[in-house]
Amino acid sequence: MKYWRQFIEVYVREFKLVFSDQGILLFLLFLPLGYPVIYSLIYNPELVREVRMVVVDHDRSQKSRELVRNLDACQEINVIGYAADMGEGKEAMHSHECFGILEIPEGFGRKIGRGEQAPAVIYSDMSLLLRYRGFLVASTNVMTEMGAEMLDENLNRVVPMGGSLMPGDIMPINNVSMGNISNGFDSFVMPGIVVLILQQSIILAIGMAGGAKRERRRLTGYNAVNMEPSVLMTMLGQAGCYLTLMILPSIWLLHYIPLIFSFPMAGNMLEIFCFILPMVLASIMLGFCIQGFVTERENIFIIWVVTSVIFLFLSGLTWPQYAIHGFWRFLSDMVPATWGVQGFIKMNSNGASLTQVSDAYYWEWGLAAIYTLLAWGIQKWVVRPAERLANPA
């Protein structure tokens, strides 16, 4: 009963600190509620359609006009007209009348007729890579289709009706995008980003709370000197507080954000929340460890925020983990969100079960145990003495 009473006292006390500090509330509420919406809107719509293009046709042959018609028929490209030369085409691109230029060299149709290679050049505005991707996909599909048709024509000239005996494309490629049917950038990156946002909001809030406890009570309205509760019960009470506060943000991030923006949702939500639980615990305990280095509330920005981009790369979301070596791979394994990102993407996007991501699941529990022991030592010998010095009885 004594330890249970201590747990409740710390649990309630931590709630008072959180709701009396606007900075902590900002990280616990606005960061997980607002950031994913902003990020998702930036990359929405995920695919670009009918991107404007002008054509510089130096050949003016039947084949060049056929190429232009086929490109214009694609959903990715909208040919708005012809330019007299590259100078006029560049001027149209600089004024944003178009975002791409197709240059067809002289002799294009003649080379095709002789069975030679006839390259055409596409120039793209790189201010948005999705436009370049659309030009690349459309041009590749059109060139492949026209090449197959010319192969049939050449075969028919040698063997009458020979083109009807074999398909034009003898090695067709069927692209099946597992976990990302729309091939969109948003559906690719956001399922991992929401897990990183969850970890970031937890650690920023706990780090700021640690700085608040070292400031004088007249600034925070909170006396953080816990003389009676043990270090372990203090940690458990605080962890229970943050676990409670993160329930709604976690549901919003992991369920409603994918639902609102039509991200892949192939997993079982109950299993997903069971998988995320140890990652949240590990993040909370990592936050308690970082409190040992936070002397003021603002210090957490310097310590943690500048590392956000690094952790994004280390998570394996934008850079494959097998290409990470040495120290960086070890650091990646020590970040709870790394395993959370990998497991959540497999479960939510590809429909994996909790058993199929057991390696990441066990790693998360292992990190939670390691950071709990480390946090206990830091709280006992670093944080608590500093709190007593900052808030003398």
XYZ file of C-alpha atoms in Angstrom, residues 54-69 79-86 88-89 101-112 118-120:
41
model
C 6.140 21.915 -74.670
C 7.722 20.197 -77.654
C 10.697 21.345 -79.710
C 10.400 19.205 -82.850
C 13.384 19.582 -85.199
C 12.242 16.633 -87.301
C 8.551 17.282 -88.061
C 8.074 13.725 -89.303
C 5.246 11.258 -88.911
C 7.091 9.363 -86.178
C 7.854 12.524 -84.213
C 4.190 13.542 -84.319
C 3.204 10.026 -83.256
C 5.568 10.251 -80.304
C 4.041 13.569 -79.227
C 0.475 12.223 -79.544
C 1.437 18.733 -74.239
C 0.364 22.383 -74.418
C 2.052 23.187 -77.729
C 5.216 23.455 -79.824
C 8.152 25.817 -79.367
C 10.191 27.075 -82.310
C 13.529 26.324 -80.637
C 15.062 25.488 -77.262
C 11.566 29.588 -76.599
C 11.058 26.341 -74.687
C 10.503 20.211 -72.649
C 10.597 17.377 -75.185
C 13.304 17.919 -77.808
C 13.102 15.677 -80.883
C 16.310 15.868 -82.952
C 16.417 16.153 -86.717
C 16.453 12.758 -88.464
C 14.384 11.080 -85.730
C 11.917 9.479 -88.156
C 14.625 8.603 -90.697
C 16.688 6.734 -88.106
C 13.643 4.778 -86.974
C 16.633 7.516 -82.405
C 16.965 9.237 -79.018
C 14.696 12.075 -77.899
